[in-house]
CSV table of C-alpha atoms in Angstrom, one decimal:
chain,number,residue,atom,x,y,z
A,1,UNK,CA,-32.6,14.9,-13.9
A,2,UNK,CA,-29.3,15.6,-15.7
A,3,UNK,CA,-26.5,13.1,-14.9
A,4,UNK,CA,-23.2,11.9,-16.3
A,5,UNK,CA,-23.9,8.3,-17.2
A,6,UNK,CA,-21.6,5.3,-17.9
A,7,UNK,CA,-23.3,2.7,-20.1
A,8,UNK,CA,-20.3,0.6,-21.0
A,9,UNK,CA,-17.3,-0.1,-18.8
A,10,UNK,CA,-14.2,1.4,-20.5
A,11,UNK,CA,-16.2,4.0,-22.4
A,12,UNK,CA,-16.4,7.7,-21.5
A,13,UNK,CA,-19.4,8.8,-19.6
A,14,UNK,CA,-21.9,11.1,-21.3
A,15,UNK,CA,-24.4,13.7,-20.0
A,16,UNK,CA,-27.9,12.4,-20.2
A,17,UNK,CA,-31.2,12.2,-18.4
A,18,UNK,CA,-32.1,9.7,-15.6
A,19,UNK,CA,-34.9,9.5,-13.0
A,20,UNK,CA,-33.8,11.0,-9.7
A,21,UNK,CA,-33.2,8.7,-6.7
A,22,UNK,CA,-35.9,8.1,-4.2
A,23,UNK,CA,-34.5,8.3,-0.7
A,24,UNK,CA,-34.9,5.3,1.7
A,25,UNK,CA,-35.8,5.9,5.3
A,26,UNK,CA,-33.1,7.9,7.0
A,27,UNK,CA,-31.1,8.8,3.9
A,28,UNK,CA,-30.1,12.3,3.1
A,29,UNK,CA,-31.6,13.8,-0.1
A,30,UNK,CA,-29.0,16.1,-1.5
A,31,UNK,CA,-29.1,18.8,-4.2
A,32,UNK,CA,-25.6,18.6,-5.7
A,33,UNK,CA,-23.7,21.9,-6.2
A,34,UNK,CA,-20.2,20.7,-7.0
A,35,UNK,CA,-18.4,17.5,-7.9
A,36,UNK,CA,-14.8,16.9,-9.0
A,37,UNK,CA,-13.2,14.4,-11.3
A,38,UNK,CA,-10.8,12.2,-9.3
A,39,UNK,CA,-8.4,9.4,-10.2
A,40,UNK,CA,-10.7,7.0,-8.3
A,41,UNK,CA,-13.7,8.1,-10.3
A,42,UNK,CA,-11.8,7.7,-13.6
A,43,UNK,CA,-10.5,4.3,-12.6
A,44,UNK,CA,-14.0,3.1,-11.7
A,45,UNK,CA,-15.2,4.2,-15.1
A,46,UNK,CA,-12.5,2.2,-16.8
A,47,UNK,CA,-13.1,-0.8,-14.5
A,48,UNK,CA,-9.5,-0.7,-13.3
A,49,UNK,CA,-10.1,0.4,-9.6
A,50,UNK,CA,-10.0,-2.4,-7.0
A,51,UNK,CA,-13.3,-1.1,-5.5
A,52,UNK,CA,-15.2,-1.0,-8.8
A,53,UNK,CA,-18.3,-3.2,-8.7
A,54,UNK,CA,-20.8,-1.0,-10.5
A,55,UNK,CA,-24.0,-2.3,-12.1
A,56,UNK,CA,-24.6,-0.7,-15.5
A,57,UNK,CA,-25.7,1.9,-16.2
A,58,UNK,CA,-24.4,4.0,-13.4
A,59,UNK,CA,-23.8,7.7,-12.6
A,60,UNK,CA,-20.2,8.8,-12.3
A,61,UNK,CA,-18.7,10.2,-9.1
A,62,UNK,CA,-18.0,9.0,-5.6
A,63,UNK,CA,-18.2,12.3,-3.7
A,64,UNK,CA,-19.3,15.9,-3.9
A,65,UNK,CA,-20.8,18.9,-2.2
A,66,UNK,CA,-24.4,19.8,-1.9
A,67,UNK,CA,-27.3,21.0,0.2
A,68,UNK,CA,-29.8,19.1,2.3
A,69,UNK,CA,-33.5,19.8,2.4
A,70,UNK,CA,-33.0,22.3,5.2
A,71,UNK,CA,-30.3,24.2,3.3
A,72,UNK,CA,-27.2,23.0,5.2
A,73,UNK,CA,-24.1,22.5,3.0
A,74,UNK,CA,-22.5,19.1,3.3
A,75,UNK,CA,-19.7,17.1,1.8
A,76,UNK,CA,-21.0,13.6,0.9
A,77,UNK,CA,-19.2,10.4,0.0
A,78,UNK,CA,-20.3,7.2,-1.7
A,79,UNK,CA,-23.9,8.1,-2.7
A,80,UNK,CA,-26.1,5.1,-3.1
A,81,UNK,CA,-25.3,3.2,-6.3
A,82,UNK,CA,-26.1,3.6,-9.1
A,83,UNK,CA,-26.5,7.3,-8.4
A,84,UNK,CA,-23.0,8.9,-8.4
A,85,UNK,CA,-22.2,12.5,-7.4
A,86,UNK,CA,-22.2,13.9,-11.0
A,87,UNK,CA,-25.9,14.4,-11.1
A,88,UNK,CA,-28.3,17.0,-10.0
A,89,UNK,CA,-29.5,15.0,-7.0
A,90,UNK,CA,-28.1,12.1,-4.9
A,91,UNK,CA,-29.0,10.2,-1.8
A,92,UNK,CA,-26.4,9.3,0.8
A,93,UNK,CA,-26.4,7.9,4.3
A,94,UNK,CA,-25.9,10.5,7.1
A,95,UNK,CA,-22.7,8.8,8.3
A,96,UNK,CA,-21.2,9.6,4.9
A,97,UNK,CA,-21.9,13.3,5.2
A,98,UNK,CA,-20.0,16.1,7.0
A,99,UNK,CA,-20.7,19.8,7.2
A,100,UNK,CA,-18.8,22.3,5.1
A,101,UNK,CA,-17.1,25.1,7.1
A,102,UNK,CA,-18.6,28.5,6.6
A,103,UNK,CA,-15.3,29.9,5.4
A,104,UNK,CA,-15.0,27.4,2.5
A,105,UNK,CA,-16.9,27.7,-0.8
A,106,UNK,CA,-18.5,24.6,-2.4
A,107,UNK,CA,-16.1,24.3,-5.3
A,108,UNK,CA,-12.9,24.5,-3.3
A,109,UNK,CA,-14.3,22.0,-1.0
A,110,UNK,CA,-15.1,19.6,-3.8
A,111,UNK,CA,-11.7,20.1,-5.3
A,112,UNK,CA,-9.7,19.5,-2.1
A,113,UNK,CA,-11.7,16.8,-0.4
A,114,UNK,CA,-10.6,13.6,-2.3
A,115,UNK,CA,-6.9,14.4,-2.9
A,116,UNK,CA,-6.6,16.0,0.5
A,117,UNK,CA,-7.9,13.0,2.4
A,118,UNK,CA,-5.6,10.6,0.5
A,119,UNK,CA,-2.6,12.1,2.2
A,120,UNK,CA,-4.4,13.1,5.5
A,121,UNK,CA,-5.5,9.5,6.0
A,122,UNK,CA,-2.1,8.1,5.0
A,123,UNK,CA,-0.3,10.4,7.4
A,124,UNK,CA,-2.7,10.0,10.4
A,125,UNK,CA,-4.7,6.8,10.2
A,126,UNK,CA,-1.9,4.7,8.6
A,127,UNK,CA,1.6,6.2,9.3
A,128,UNK,CA,0.6,7.9,12.6
A,129,UNK,CA,2.9,10.9,11.8
A,130,UNK,CA,4.6,12.4,14.9
A,131,UNK,CA,5.5,16.1,15.0
A,132,UNK,CA,9.0,16.8,13.6
A,133,UNK,CA,9.2,13.6,11.5
A,134,UNK,CA,10.6,13.6,8.0
A,135,UNK,CA,8.1,12.8,5.2
A,136,UNK,CA,8.9,12.0,1.6
A,137,UNK,CA,6.1,12.5,-1.0
A,138,UNK,CA,6.7,10.3,-4.1
A,139,UNK,CA,4.9,12.0,-6.9
A,140,UNK,CA,4.6,15.5,-5.5
A,141,UNK,CA,4.1,17.3,-8.8
A,142,UNK,CA,0.5,16.3,-9.4
A,143,UNK,CA,-2.4,18.0,-7.7
A,144,UNK,CA,-2.7,15.3,-5.0
A,145,UNK,CA,1.0,15.1,-4.4
A,146,UNK,CA,1.3,18.9,-4.2
A,147,UNK,CA,-1.5,19.0,-1.7
A,148,UNK,CA,0.1,16.2,0.3
A,149,UNK,CA,3.2,18.4,0.8
A,150,UNK,CA,0.9,21.1,2.3
A,151,UNK,CA,-1.0,18.6,4.4
A,152,UNK,CA,2.2,17.1,5.8
A,153,UNK,CA,3.4,20.6,6.7
A,154,UNK,CA,0.1,21.4,8.4
A,155,UNK,CA,0.1,18.2,10.4
A,156,UNK,CA,3.6,18.9,11.8
A,157,UNK,CA,6.2,17.2,9.6
A,158,UNK,CA,9.7,18.6,10.4
A,159,UNK,CA,11.1,18.1,6.9
A,160,UNK,CA,9.4,17.3,3.6
A,161,UNK,CA,11.1,15.8,0.6
A,162,UNK,CA,9.3,15.9,-2.8
A,163,UNK,CA,10.0,13.7,-5.8
A,164,UNK,CA,8.6,14.1,-9.3
A,165,UNK,CA,9.5,14.2,-13.0
A,166,UNK,CA,8.6,17.8,-13.9
A,167,UNK,CA,11.5,20.1,-12.9
A,168,UNK,CA,9.4,23.3,-13.1
A,169,UNK,CA,6.7,21.8,-10.9
A,170,UNK,CA,9.3,20.5,-8.5
A,171,UNK,CA,10.7,24.0,-8.1
A,172,UNK,CA,7.3,25.3,-7.2
A,173,UNK,CA,6.8,22.6,-4.6
A,174,UNK,CA,9.4,24.3,-2.5
A,175,UNK,CA,7.1,27.3,-2.1
A,176,UNK,CA,4.4,25.2,-0.4
A,177,UNK,CA,6.6,23.4,2.1
A,178,UNK,CA,9.1,21.0,0.6
A,179,UNK,CA,12.7,21.4,1.8
A,180,UNK,CA,14.2,19.1,-0.8
A,181,UNK,CA,13.1,18.3,-4.4
A,182,UNK,CA,14.4,15.3,-6.2
A,183,UNK,CA,13.8,14.8,-10.0
A,184,UNK,CA,12.8,11.3,-11.1
A,185,UNK,CA,13.6,10.0,-14.5
A,186,UNK,CA,17.3,10.9,-14.2
A,187,UNK,CA,20.2,8.4,-14.4
A,188,UNK,CA,19.1,5.5,-12.2
A,189,UNK,CA,22.5,5.1,-10.4
A,190,UNK,CA,22.8,8.8,-9.5
A,191,UNK,CA,19.1,8.9,-8.5
A,192,UNK,CA,19.6,5.9,-6.1
A,193,UNK,CA,22.7,7.5,-4.6
A,194,UNK,CA,20.8,10.7,-4.0
A,195,UNK,CA,18.0,8.8,-2.4
A,196,UNK,CA,20.3,6.7,-0.2
A,197,UNK,CA,21.9,9.9,1.1
A,198,UNK,CA,18.4,11.2,2.1
A,199,UNK,CA,17.5,7.9,3.8
A,200,UNK,CA,20.8,7.8,5.6
A,201,UNK,CA,20.1,11.3,6.9
A,202,UNK,CA,16.7,10.0,8.1
A,203,UNK,CA,13.3,9.5,6.5
A,204,UNK,CA,10.4,8.4,8.7
A,205,UNK,CA,7.5,8.2,6.2
A,206,UNK,CA,7.1,7.8,2.5
A,207,UNK,CA,3.7,8.6,0.9
A,208,UNK,CA,3.8,7.0,-2.5
A,209,UNK,CA,1.4,8.2,-5.3
A,210,UNK,CA,3.3,6.5,-8.1
A,211,UNK,CA,4.3,2.9,-7.4
A,212,UNK,CA,6.1,1.3,-10.4
A,213,UNK,CA,9.9,1.9,-10.9
A,214,UNK,CA,10.2,4.9,-8.6
A,215,UNK,CA,8.8,2.9,-5.7
A,216,UNK,CA,11.3,0.1,-6.4
A,217,UNK,CA,14.1,2.7,-6.4
A,218,UNK,CA,12.9,4.2,-3.1
A,219,UNK,CA,12.5,0.9,-1.4
A,220,UNK,CA,16.0,-0.3,-2.6
A,221,UNK,CA,17.6,3.0,-1.5
A,222,UNK,CA,15.9,2.8,1.9
A,223,UNK,CA,17.1,-0.8,2.4
A,224,UNK,CA,20.7,0.1,1.4
A,225,UNK,CA,20.7,3.0,3.8
A,226,UNK,CA,19.9,0.7,6.6
A,227,UNK,CA,19.6,3.2,9.4
A,228,UNK,CA,20.4,0.6,12.0
A,229,UNK,CA,16.8,-0.7,12.3
A,230,UNK,CA,15.2,2.7,12.2
A,231,UNK,CA,11.6,2.0,11.0
A,232,UNK,CA,10.4,3.5,7.7
A,233,UNK,CA,6.6,3.6,7.2
A,234,UNK,CA,6.0,3.3,3.5
A,235,UNK,CA,2.4,4.1,2.6
A,236,UNK,CA,1.2,3.2,-0.9
A,237,UNK,CA,-1.6,5.5,-2.0
A,238,UNK,CA,-1.7,5.5,-5.8
A,239,UNK,CA,-0.2,3.7,-8.8
A,240,UNK,CA,0.2,6.3,-11.5
A,241,UNK,CA,3.4,4.8,-12.8
A,242,UNK,CA,2.4,1.1,-12.7
A,243,UNK,CA,0.3,-1.4,-10.8
A,244,UNK,CA,3.1,-3.8,-9.9
A,245,UNK,CA,6.7,-3.7,-8.7
A,246,UNK,CA,9.5,-6.2,-8.4
A,247,UNK,CA,10.1,-6.5,-4.6
A,248,UNK,CA,12.8,-9.0,-3.5
A,249,UNK,CA,11.9,-10.6,-0.1
A,250,UNK,CA,15.5,-10.0,1.1
A,251,UNK,CA,14.9,-6.3,0.8
A,252,UNK,CA,12.3,-6.4,3.5
A,253,UNK,CA,14.3,-8.8,5.7
A,254,UNK,CA,17.4,-6.5,5.5
A,255,UNK,CA,15.5,-3.4,6.5
A,256,UNK,CA,13.0,-2.1,9.0
A,257,UNK,CA,10.6,-1.0,6.3
A,258,UNK,CA,6.9,-1.2,7.2
A,259,UNK,CA,4.9,-1.5,3.9
A,260,UNK,CA,1.2,-0.6,4.0
A,261,UNK,CA,-1.5,0.8,1.8
A,262,UNK,CA,-4.1,3.5,2.3
A,263,UNK,CA,-7.5,3.6,0.6
A,264,UNK,CA,-11.0,2.2,0.7
A,265,UNK,CA,-10.6,-1.1,2.6
A,266,UNK,CA,-7.4,-0.3,4.6
A,267,UNK,CA,-9.4,2.6,6.1
A,268,UNK,CA,-13.1,2.3,6.6
A,269,UNK,CA,-15.4,4.6,4.5
A,270,UNK,CA,-16.8,6.1,7.7
A,271,UNK,CA,-13.2,7.0,8.9
A,272,UNK,CA,-12.3,8.4,5.5
A,273,UNK,CA,-15.4,10.7,5.6
A,274,UNK,CA,-14.5,11.8,9.1
A,275,UNK,CA,-11.0,12.6,8.0
A,276,UNK,CA,-12.3,14.5,5.0
A,277,UNK,CA,-14.1,16.7,7.5
A,278,UNK,CA,-10.7,17.4,9.1
A,279,UNK,CA,-9.3,18.3,5.7
A,280,UNK,CA,-12.1,20.7,5.0
A,281,UNK,CA,-11.8,22.4,8.4
A,282,UNK,CA,-8.0,22.8,7.8
A,283,UNK,CA,-8.3,24.1,4.3
A,284,UNK,CA,-8.6,27.8,5.1
A,285,UNK,CA,-6.5,28.1,8.2
A,286,UNK,CA,-3.8,25.8,6.7
A,287,UNK,CA,-3.9,27.7,3.4
A,288,UNK,CA,-4.2,24.4,1.6
A,289,UNK,CA,-4.1,25.4,-2.0
A,290,UNK,CA,-5.1,23.3,-5.0
A,291,UNK,CA,-5.3,24.1,-8.7
A,292,UNK,CA,-8.8,23.6,-10.1
A,293,UNK,CA,-11.0,24.8,-12.9
A,294,UNK,CA,-14.7,25.3,-12.5
A,295,UNK,CA,-16.7,24.0,-15.4
A,296,UNK,CA,-20.5,24.2,-16.0
A,297,UNK,CA,-22.1,20.8,-15.8
A,298,UNK,CA,-23.6,21.4,-19.2
A,299,UNK,CA,-20.1,21.2,-20.6
A,300,UNK,CA,-19.4,17.7,-19.1
A,301,UNK,CA,-18.9,15.9,-22.3
A,302,UNK,CA,-16.2,18.3,-23.5
A,303,UNK,CA,-14.5,18.6,-20.1
A,304,UNK,CA,-14.2,15.0,-19.1
A,305,UNK,CA,-11.5,14.0,-21.7
A,306,UNK,CA,-9.5,17.1,-21.0
A,307,UNK,CA,-9.0,16.4,-17.3
A,308,UNK,CA,-5.4,15.9,-16.3
A,309,UNK,CA,-3.1,15.8,-13.3
A,310,UNK,CA,-2.2,19.5,-13.4
A,311,UNK,CA,-5.6,20.8,-12.3
A,312,UNK,CA,-8.8,19.4,-10.8
A,313,UNK,CA,-11.9,19.6,-12.9
A,314,UNK,CA,-14.9,20.7,-10.7
A,315,UNK,CA,-18.3,20.7,-12.2
A,316,UNK,CA,-20.7,23.5,-11.3
A,317,UNK,CA,-24.2,22.0,-10.8
A,318,UNK,CA,-25.8,25.2,-9.4
A,319,UNK,CA,-27.4,26.3,-12.6
A,320,UNK,CA,-30.5,24.8,-14.1
A,321,UNK,CA,-31.3,22.1,-11.5
A,322,UNK,CA,-34.7,20.5,-12.0
A,323,UNK,CA,-36.8,18.1,-10.1
A,324,UNK,CA,-38.0,16.4,-13.3
C-alpha cells in the first residue's frame, strides 16, 4: 500500500510502499480517506514531541478519517504503530474511533479534529469553563488558535480576548468571536500595560498556544493585576514561540494563577478521542470554520514542506487505494 514513511528522525517523510497492517483480534481495519498534517505529527517526525517514541521506519500521522469494513465513517486516533494515518489502510482500537456525523464531510472532519480538540479539551477537561467566563487565547492567528476562539464562543465564553502577531489576521479574528484583539511583538512595556488592564478587568482562563516570551508577559501581567486572589486558569497547549520560559517562583506566590497543561498525558487518549467526537458533532451547528487545502495523496512529497500555520493540509486518499 502507499504510505508516507519516515526512515530517519529529523528528515522529511516520503511517499513509498509498505505492506499493509494485519489487524489483531478486535481491532478496526480502516480504509483511510483523509488525514491532515498537524503540529504534533510534524514534531514527532522531527523527534521533538514529548510523546515521540517511534521505531524506524514508521508511517506519519496520529489521526484521520476513514471507513470500516461495513462502510461506516469514523474518525480514528493513534493507529497501531508503526502504521500512521497517512497510508491507505490502518488498524486502530475501537476505543480510539468515533463516528463522523452525517452532516460533516471527511476532509473537514480531518482538518478540524486535531486543532479543535486542543482547545475543546483545554477548556472542558482542564480549565472547566463556566458559561460567561472570559477566555484569552494566546496565539489566536494560527489555524488552531483561530478555531479556539470559535470553540470558546460555542462552549459559552462570555468574552474572548485574542493575541497574535499578524495584525490582519487579528482583525479577522473579531469576525469569529473575539471581542478584543491584542498584537504581540509591540513595545514590551506598552504590551504589558495593555495586558494588565485586561487582567484587572477580569480574565478567567488563558489558553496558550505559544509559550516563550509572550507567555512570560501574560503571566507577569496577570500577577501584577492581582485581582484579589481571583483564580486564573492558565492552560499550556503549544510551544510555537519557545519550549522554555523564565518563571520566577514569587510570581506564583503573589498570585492565584493555576498553571496546567493539556495534551497526551494530562488527558487520557480515550478522553481526547471522546472529546474529538464532541468537536465533530459541534462543527456544523457551531459553524466551526477552519482554513484547509485538500491535496491528492500522490502529491505528498511536494505538499509536506509547504504546510504552514495559515491553512491545514488535508490529504485525499480516496483515489487509487489498493489492497496490494
